[in-house]
Amino acid sequence: AGLAAAMKLAEQGVDVDLMSLTPVKRSHSVCAQGGINSVNDQTRQAGDSEWLHFDDTVYGGDFLQHQPPVKEMCSWGPRIIDLMDRLGVPFNRTAEGFRDQRRFGGTLFKRTAFAGATTGQQLLYALDEQVRRHEAEGKVRKHEHWEYLGMVKDSAGACRGIVAVDMRSMQVRAFPGDAVMLATGGPGLLFGRTTNSMINTGSAAASAYLEGARYANGEMIQVHPTAIPGEDKLRLMSESARGEGGRIWVPRAKGDAREPRRIPEPERWYFLEEKYPRYGNLVPRDVASREIYEVCVVQGMGLEGKTMVYLDLTHIDRATLNRKLGGILEIYEKFTGVDPREEPMKIFPAVHYSMGGLWIDYESTSNGFINEASPRNHQTNISGLFASGEVDFQYHGANRLGANSLLSCLYGGKIGAKAMVAYACGQARRDPLPSPEARAAVRRWEEQFRRLASSAGPENPHALHKELGEMMNEHVTLVRFNPALRAVEERLAEMTERYGRLGNLDGSSWANASLLFANQLGNMLELGKVVTRGALLRDESRGAHFKPDFPRRNDEAWLKTTLAEHSAEGPVMSFADVDVSLVKPIARKYD
């Protein structure tokens, strides 16, 4: 989303400062594997349309997203794919030369364009090439290995720039901006080991929340049904494996410890195919994850007594697997030592994505599309601060359909960039930074780092983070119970108090990663309170949010966007109506 916005801004003749924790080609979107959704001529021949893509998206999201932005995103899908094709993304092709498409969860159409199993990487590299062109022309200035810390606000409370820290020299500096966009991804590290990159702490979004930005639907956390375990982190096994015919199963006999190849077909339980015959292994991710939980935890049928099942590709010929799924199969083989072309993979559910994020606005037209000239699009409740990508809440409701994330990033970057220009052009001429506000913001963050560096308490930040992640993963992900959520809130308050007694920090003034992580940890604790409070209050089951004590969706009470605003006493929660003017909510069923 950040690169898409930078490209669009530079095309409009705007000077851009592009900040990144890592080299921009290593942003987390590089990890997206399976593809990007859009209708094309081939899917239209099968009966597909932009409207059906929109309908599948709001149905898959359990009707929790505002509908006009989703409709506009889906209508832009074909044009976005055409653009990326022209920019050189090596999409897979059919024998006739058309872009190949595969099925993903929550739809019956082959709607997902893909570049092998490294689609995010190919999109990211193509965008980076375009941004480099503008960089060479002087329109874009890259600041890699800089971390966003917070905003610079003027006396009216509008965002006029940011404060960032050089991750090498540890210099804190203010950067002016007529408008600012956060495209900083999701908060996966809040849950400890996840499929996310290790940079995905949610710290930037949490910092904006602490400075007054609303955080919306924070409780909506997606658990992906297929990941592989690791001691350091978890690694995604893309939905594209099931899109190309992969099958999920466990032995029908409880405790059957035979090698999977020795278990004959009649003695295998393909439980998703039996329960959901139309969608089979491509039910939406929240449905598949809960079914794996039911089979493994409730019925005790998991492999080796764990929450683990087989993902089987061995019935597909090697040449097809290598051509379409080579990237992810190499990952599995590298980290497990097992060739998934010859033996079924062992996979289990893992935290993957946040549908919630910073609240952003939009302006729709009378026919349900978006007014692209409006400065409201993708703007937070803080004037001049915009957000796009996983960091915003706009497009996925209570559950994201696979392969919609890359589309929402590219579309959000595009429309958000136009809104930033419209906003900046609508402002009266203002004095440039540096200003008293900028100097005060820099001093505040310098003092924050001095305070953390001088802390000599007994608490190790990495041990505290491990405790946080294990707690959030156990109680605030796949299955949620109110007593456990209340206990998590109490422990978060206790952890916040312990955070004030950190120690064991590196005293270096150069590339002090432990100091940066300590600051991020404080933000993660505050974001954990938002996620937990939203989950506690929402007494229903909708999409990724599942409470066995409240197993039904309750539109009368909870067809609402959860809004969190920061206060010293914790998140202040309110609820706003959802725009369902285009498709009325109906029961969500995939059987």
PDB file of C-alpha atoms in Angstrom, residues 329-522:
ATOM      1  CA  LEU A 329       6.666 -26.223  -1.251  1.00  0.00           C
ATOM      2  CA  GLU A 330      10.315 -25.216  -0.986  1.00  0.00           C
ATOM      3  CA  ILE A 331       9.519 -23.431   2.294  1.00  0.00           C
ATOM      4  CA  TYR A 332       7.904 -26.556   3.749  1.00  0.00           C
ATOM      5  CA  GLU A 333      10.749 -28.788   2.607  1.00  0.00           C
ATOM      6  CA  LYS A 334      13.399 -26.408   3.922  1.00  0.00           C
ATOM      7  CA  PHE A 335      11.950 -26.079   7.410  1.00  0.00           C
ATOM      8  CA  THR A 336      10.656 -29.634   7.950  1.00  0.00           C
ATOM      9  CA  GLY A 337      12.949 -31.787   5.828  1.00  0.00           C
ATOM     10  CA  VAL A 338       9.925 -33.465   4.236  1.00  0.00           C
ATOM     11  CA  ASP A 339       9.067 -33.282   0.521  1.00  0.00           C
ATOM     12  CA  PRO A 340       5.352 -32.325   0.361  1.00  0.00           C
ATOM     13  CA  ARG A 341       5.177 -33.668  -3.200  1.00  0.00           C
ATOM     14  CA  GLU A 342       5.687 -37.161  -1.753  1.00  0.00           C
ATOM     15  CA  GLU A 343       4.216 -36.954   1.750  1.00  0.00           C
ATOM     16  CA  PRO A 344       1.238 -34.965   3.129  1.00  0.00           C
ATOM     17  CA  MET A 345       2.132 -31.831   5.042  1.00  0.00           C
ATOM     18  CA  LYS A 346       1.340 -31.462   8.736  1.00  0.00           C
ATOM     19  CA  ILE A 347      -0.304 -28.086   9.291  1.00  0.00           C
ATOM     20  CA  PHE A 348      -2.212 -26.254  11.993  1.00  0.00           C
ATOM     21  CA  PRO A 349      -4.085 -22.914  12.408  1.00  0.00           C
ATOM     22  CA  ALA A 350      -2.075 -19.751  13.152  1.00  0.00           C
ATOM     23  CA  VAL A 351      -2.755 -16.045  13.651  1.00  0.00           C
ATOM     24  CA  HIS A 352      -2.386 -14.432  10.252  1.00  0.00           C
ATOM     25  CA  TYR A 353      -4.218 -11.125   9.675  1.00  0.00           C
ATOM     26  CA  SER A 354      -6.106  -8.304  11.357  1.00  0.00           C
ATOM     27  CA  MET A 355      -9.364  -7.236   9.726  1.00  0.00           C
ATOM     28  CA  GLY A 356      -9.529  -4.402  12.260  1.00  0.00           C
ATOM     29  CA  GLY A 357      -7.274  -1.381  12.224  1.00  0.00           C
ATOM     30  CA  LEU A 358      -7.264   2.376  12.214  1.00  0.00           C
ATOM     31  CA  TRP A 359     -10.696   3.818  11.457  1.00  0.00           C
ATOM     32  CA  ILE A 360     -10.793   5.575   8.079  1.00  0.00           C
ATOM     33  CA  ASP A 361     -13.488   7.564   6.347  1.00  0.00           C
ATOM     34  CA  TYR A 362     -14.926   7.530   2.821  1.00  0.00           C
ATOM     35  CA  GLU A 363     -17.363   9.541   0.714  1.00  0.00           C
ATOM     36  CA  SER A 364     -19.795   7.646  -1.496  1.00  0.00           C
ATOM     37  CA  THR A 365     -21.886   8.764  -4.437  1.00  0.00           C
ATOM     38  CA  SER A 366     -25.596   8.261  -4.965  1.00  0.00           C
ATOM     39  CA  ASN A 367     -25.029   5.032  -6.931  1.00  0.00           C
ATOM     40  CA  GLY A 368     -22.938   3.405  -4.199  1.00  0.00           C
ATOM     41  CA  PHE A 369     -19.495   4.104  -5.628  1.00  0.00           C
ATOM     42  CA  ILE A 370     -16.768   6.270  -4.091  1.00  0.00           C
ATOM     43  CA  ASN A 371     -16.224   9.942  -4.837  1.00  0.00           C
ATOM     44  CA  GLU A 372     -12.544   9.697  -5.716  1.00  0.00           C
ATOM     45  CA  ALA A 373     -12.070  13.461  -5.530  1.00  0.00           C
ATOM     46  CA  SER A 374     -12.941  13.517  -1.825  1.00  0.00           C
ATOM     47  CA  PRO A 375     -10.235  14.177   0.791  1.00  0.00           C
ATOM     48  CA  ARG A 376     -12.222  12.044   3.256  1.00  0.00           C
ATOM     49  CA  ASN A 377     -11.236   8.755   1.618  1.00  0.00           C
ATOM     50  CA  HIS A 378      -8.831   6.777   3.808  1.00  0.00           C
ATOM     51  CA  GLN A 379      -8.464   9.713   6.224  1.00  0.00           C
ATOM     52  CA  THR A 380      -8.561   8.897   9.929  1.00  0.00           C
ATOM     53  CA  ASN A 381     -10.424  11.034  12.438  1.00  0.00           C
ATOM     54  CA  ILE A 382      -7.220  13.099  12.754  1.00  0.00           C
ATOM     55  CA  SER A 383      -7.028  15.671   9.967  1.00  0.00           C
ATOM     56  CA  GLY A 384      -4.122  14.997   7.643  1.00  0.00           C
ATOM     57  CA  LEU A 385      -3.489  11.422   8.833  1.00  0.00           C
ATOM     58  CA  PHE A 386      -4.397   8.678   6.357  1.00  0.00           C
ATOM     59  CA  ALA A 387      -4.040   4.901   6.541  1.00  0.00           C
ATOM     60  CA  SER A 388      -4.027   2.126   3.953  1.00  0.00           C
ATOM     61  CA  GLY A 389      -3.433  -1.616   3.794  1.00  0.00           C
ATOM     62  CA  GLU A 390      -3.784  -4.023   6.698  1.00  0.00           C
ATOM     63  CA  VAL A 391      -3.365  -1.110   9.099  1.00  0.00           C
ATOM     64  CA  ASP A 392      -6.877   0.144   8.206  1.00  0.00           C
ATOM     65  CA  PHE A 393     -10.200  -1.538   8.962  1.00  0.00           C
ATOM     66  CA  GLN A 394     -12.193  -0.736   5.845  1.00  0.00           C
ATOM     67  CA  TYR A 395     -12.557  -3.701   3.483  1.00  0.00           C
ATOM     68  CA  HIS A 396     -12.708  -7.089   5.195  1.00  0.00           C
ATOM     69  CA  GLY A 397     -15.335  -6.913   7.938  1.00  0.00           C
ATOM     70  CA  ALA A 398     -15.266  -9.866  10.312  1.00  0.00           C
ATOM     71  CA  ASN A 399     -13.278 -12.154   8.002  1.00  0.00           C
ATOM     72  CA  ARG A 400     -11.011 -11.497   5.034  1.00  0.00           C
ATOM     73  CA  LEU A 401     -11.344 -13.669   1.967  1.00  0.00           C
ATOM     74  CA  GLY A 402      -8.022 -15.009   0.776  1.00  0.00           C
ATOM     75  CA  ALA A 403      -6.331 -12.962  -2.012  1.00  0.00           C
ATOM     76  CA  ASN A 404      -8.375  -9.846  -1.201  1.00  0.00           C
ATOM     77  CA  SER A 405      -5.531  -8.411   0.901  1.00  0.00           C
ATOM     78  CA  LEU A 406      -3.217  -7.510  -1.983  1.00  0.00           C
ATOM     79  CA  LEU A 407      -6.157  -5.988  -3.845  1.00  0.00           C
ATOM     80  CA  SER A 408      -7.165  -3.845  -0.856  1.00  0.00           C
ATOM     81  CA  CYS A 409      -3.558  -2.706  -0.416  1.00  0.00           C
ATOM     82  CA  LEU A 410      -3.157  -1.609  -4.027  1.00  0.00           C
ATOM     83  CA  TYR A 411      -6.594  -0.032  -4.244  1.00  0.00           C
ATOM     84  CA  GLY A 412      -6.229   1.669  -0.844  1.00  0.00           C
ATOM     85  CA  GLY A 413      -2.842   3.094  -1.770  1.00  0.00           C
ATOM     86  CA  LYS A 414      -4.231   4.446  -5.029  1.00  0.00           C
ATOM     87  CA  ILE A 415      -7.366   6.080  -3.659  1.00  0.00           C
ATOM     88  CA  GLY A 416      -5.661   7.190  -0.447  1.00  0.00           C
ATOM     89  CA  ALA A 417      -2.946   8.985  -2.421  1.00  0.00           C
ATOM     90  CA  LYS A 418      -5.569  10.906  -4.402  1.00  0.00           C
ATOM     91  CA  ALA A 419      -7.301  11.873  -1.167  1.00  0.00           C
ATOM     92  CA  MET A 420      -4.019  13.092   0.359  1.00  0.00           C
ATOM     93  CA  VAL A 421      -3.493  15.447  -2.574  1.00  0.00           C
ATOM     94  CA  ALA A 422      -7.105  16.665  -2.395  1.00  0.00           C
ATOM     95  CA  TYR A 423      -6.696  17.279   1.334  1.00  0.00           C
ATOM     96  CA  ALA A 424      -3.399  19.141   0.975  1.00  0.00           C
ATOM     97  CA  CYS A 425      -4.723  21.308  -1.864  1.00  0.00           C
ATOM     98  CA  GLY A 426      -7.733  22.245   0.243  1.00  0.00           C
ATOM     99  CA  GLN A 427      -5.656  23.602   3.128  1.00  0.00           C
ATOM    100  CA  ALA A 428      -4.700  27.239   3.522  1.00  0.00           C
ATOM    101  CA  ARG A 429      -0.992  27.912   3.101  1.00  0.00           C
ATOM    102  CA  ARG A 430       0.783  26.976   6.330  1.00  0.00           C
ATOM    103  CA  ASP A 431       4.197  27.680   7.750  1.00  0.00           C
ATOM    104  CA  PRO A 432       6.638  24.864   7.057  1.00  0.00           C
ATOM    105  CA  LEU A 433       8.372  22.842   9.734  1.00  0.00           C
ATOM    106  CA  PRO A 434      10.501  23.112  11.855  1.00  0.00           C
ATOM    107  CA  SER A 435       8.066  24.597  14.296  1.00  0.00           C
ATOM    108  CA  PRO A 436       7.627  24.673  18.077  1.00  0.00           C
ATOM    109  CA  GLU A 437       5.299  21.673  17.730  1.00  0.00           C
ATOM    110  CA  ALA A 438       7.915  19.675  15.816  1.00  0.00           C
ATOM    111  CA  ARG A 439      10.667  20.480  18.299  1.00  0.00           C
ATOM    112  CA  ALA A 440       8.381  19.543  21.201  1.00  0.00           C
ATOM    113  CA  ALA A 441       7.461  16.226  19.535  1.00  0.00           C
ATOM    114  CA  VAL A 442      11.135  15.363  18.973  1.00  0.00           C
ATOM    115  CA  ARG A 443      11.987  16.216  22.588  1.00  0.00           C
ATOM    116  CA  ARG A 444       9.143  14.013  23.831  1.00  0.00           C
ATOM    117  CA  TRP A 445      10.445  10.980  21.960  1.00  0.00           C
ATOM    118  CA  GLU A 446      14.047  11.646  22.914  1.00  0.00           C
ATOM    119  CA  GLU A 447      12.921  11.697  26.531  1.00  0.00           C
ATOM    120  CA  GLN A 448      10.975   8.455  26.019  1.00  0.00           C
ATOM    121  CA  PHE A 449      14.114   6.688  24.815  1.00  0.00           C
ATOM    122  CA  ARG A 450      16.235   8.192  27.598  1.00  0.00           C
ATOM    123  CA  ARG A 451      13.711   6.940  30.153  1.00  0.00           C
ATOM    124  CA  LEU A 452      13.656   3.451  28.683  1.00  0.00           C
ATOM    125  CA  ALA A 453      17.459   3.324  28.399  1.00  0.00           C
ATOM    126  CA  SER A 454      17.907   4.320  32.034  1.00  0.00           C
ATOM    127  CA  SER A 455      15.367   1.805  33.328  1.00  0.00           C
ATOM    128  CA  ALA A 456      17.059  -0.750  35.568  1.00  0.00           C
ATOM    129  CA  GLY A 457      14.125  -2.852  36.747  1.00  0.00           C
ATOM    130  CA  PRO A 458      13.846  -6.637  36.909  1.00  0.00           C
ATOM    131  CA  GLU A 459      11.592  -7.166  33.879  1.00  0.00           C
ATOM    132  CA  ASN A 460      13.045  -8.489  30.632  1.00  0.00           C
ATOM    133  CA  PRO A 461      11.098  -7.026  27.660  1.00  0.00           C
ATOM    134  CA  HIS A 462      11.447 -10.176  25.569  1.00  0.00           C
ATOM    135  CA  ALA A 463      10.234 -12.414  28.387  1.00  0.00           C
ATOM    136  CA  LEU A 464       7.301 -10.056  28.953  1.00  0.00           C
ATOM    137  CA  HIS A 465       6.488 -10.141  25.245  1.00  0.00           C
ATOM    138  CA  LYS A 466       6.588 -13.949  25.196  1.00  0.00           C
ATOM    139  CA  GLU A 467       4.139 -14.007  28.096  1.00  0.00           C
ATOM    140  CA  LEU A 468       1.899 -11.494  26.307  1.00  0.00           C
ATOM    141  CA  GLY A 469       1.911 -13.451  23.048  1.00  0.00           C
ATOM    142  CA  GLU A 470       1.146 -16.799  24.672  1.00  0.00           C
ATOM    143  CA  MET A 471      -1.735 -15.286  26.633  1.00  0.00           C
ATOM    144  CA  MET A 472      -3.276 -13.494  23.635  1.00  0.00           C
ATOM    145  CA  ASN A 473      -2.848 -16.557  21.420  1.00  0.00           C
ATOM    146  CA  GLU A 474      -4.534 -18.858  23.894  1.00  0.00           C
ATOM    147  CA  HIS A 475      -7.498 -16.697  24.869  1.00  0.00           C
ATOM    148  CA  VAL A 476      -8.126 -14.017  22.217  1.00  0.00           C
ATOM    149  CA  THR A 477      -7.931 -15.843  18.900  1.00  0.00           C
ATOM    150  CA  LEU A 478      -9.954 -18.799  17.611  1.00  0.00           C
ATOM    151  CA  VAL A 479     -12.388 -19.474  20.493  1.00  0.00           C
ATOM    152  CA  ARG A 480     -13.261 -16.820  23.070  1.00  0.00           C
ATOM    153  CA  PHE A 481     -14.921 -17.009  26.484  1.00  0.00           C
ATOM    154  CA  ASN A 482     -15.850 -13.956  28.520  1.00  0.00           C
ATOM    155  CA  PRO A 483     -14.338 -15.135  31.835  1.00  0.00           C
ATOM    156  CA  ALA A 484     -11.005 -15.742  30.098  1.00  0.00           C
ATOM    157  CA  LEU A 485     -11.202 -12.355  28.345  1.00  0.00           C
ATOM    158  CA  ARG A 486     -11.805 -10.609  31.671  1.00  0.00           C
ATOM    159  CA  ALA A 487      -8.791 -12.433  33.092  1.00  0.00           C
ATOM    160  CA  VAL A 488      -6.721 -11.260  30.094  1.00  0.00           C
ATOM    161  CA  GLU A 489      -7.752  -7.662  30.777  1.00  0.00           C
ATOM    162  CA  GLU A 490      -6.592  -8.012  34.374  1.00  0.00           C
ATOM    163  CA  ARG A 491      -3.265  -9.495  33.276  1.00  0.00           C
ATOM    164  CA  LEU A 492      -2.778  -6.761  30.667  1.00  0.00           C
ATOM    165  CA  ALA A 493      -3.169  -4.161  33.420  1.00  0.00           C
ATOM    166  CA  GLU A 494      -0.648  -6.069  35.529  1.00  0.00           C
ATOM    167  CA  MET A 495       1.749  -6.381  32.564  1.00  0.00           C
ATOM    168  CA  THR A 496       1.467  -2.639  31.926  1.00  0.00           C
ATOM    169  CA  GLU A 497       2.520  -2.026  35.518  1.00  0.00           C
ATOM    170  CA  ARG A 498       5.442  -4.435  35.080  1.00  0.00           C
ATOM    171  CA  TYR A 499       6.386  -2.678  31.841  1.00  0.00           C
ATOM    172  CA  GLY A 500       7.249   0.346  33.971  1.00  0.00           C
ATOM    173  CA  ARG A 501       9.998  -1.777  35.585  1.00  0.00           C
ATOM    174  CA  LEU A 502      11.861  -2.881  32.465  1.00  0.00           C
ATOM    175  CA  GLY A 503      15.547  -3.628  32.566  1.00  0.00           C
ATOM    176  CA  ASN A 504      18.129  -5.724  30.710  1.00  0.00           C
ATOM    177  CA  LEU A 505      18.276  -3.228  27.849  1.00  0.00           C
ATOM    178  CA  ASP A 506      21.238  -2.678  25.592  1.00  0.00           C
ATOM    179  CA  GLY A 507      23.006   0.549  26.554  1.00  0.00           C
ATOM    180  CA  SER A 508      24.397   1.171  23.074  1.00  0.00           C
ATOM    181  CA  SER A 509      23.810   4.473  21.293  1.00  0.00           C
ATOM    182  CA  TRP A 510      24.073   2.732  17.899  1.00  0.00           C
ATOM    183  CA  ALA A 511      21.530   0.342  16.346  1.00  0.00           C
ATOM    184  CA  ASN A 512      19.942  -0.336  19.727  1.00  0.00           C
ATOM    185  CA  ALA A 513      17.344  -2.929  18.728  1.00  0.00           C
ATOM    186  CA  SER A 514      16.388  -3.786  22.312  1.00  0.00           C
ATOM    187  CA  LEU A 515      15.527  -0.147  23.017  1.00  0.00           C
ATOM    188  CA  LEU A 516      13.357   0.064  19.922  1.00  0.00           C
ATOM    189  CA  PHE A 517      11.646  -3.203  20.846  1.00  0.00           C
ATOM    190  CA  ALA A 518      10.961  -1.966  24.377  1.00  0.00           C
ATOM    191  CA  ASN A 519       9.107   1.013  22.938  1.00  0.00           C
ATOM    192  CA  GLN A 520       7.145  -1.259  20.592  1.00  0.00           C
ATOM    193  CA  LEU A 521       6.226  -3.535  23.494  1.00  0.00           C
ATOM    194  CA  GLY A 522       4.529  -0.668  25.323  1.00  0.00           C
TER     195      GLY A 522
END
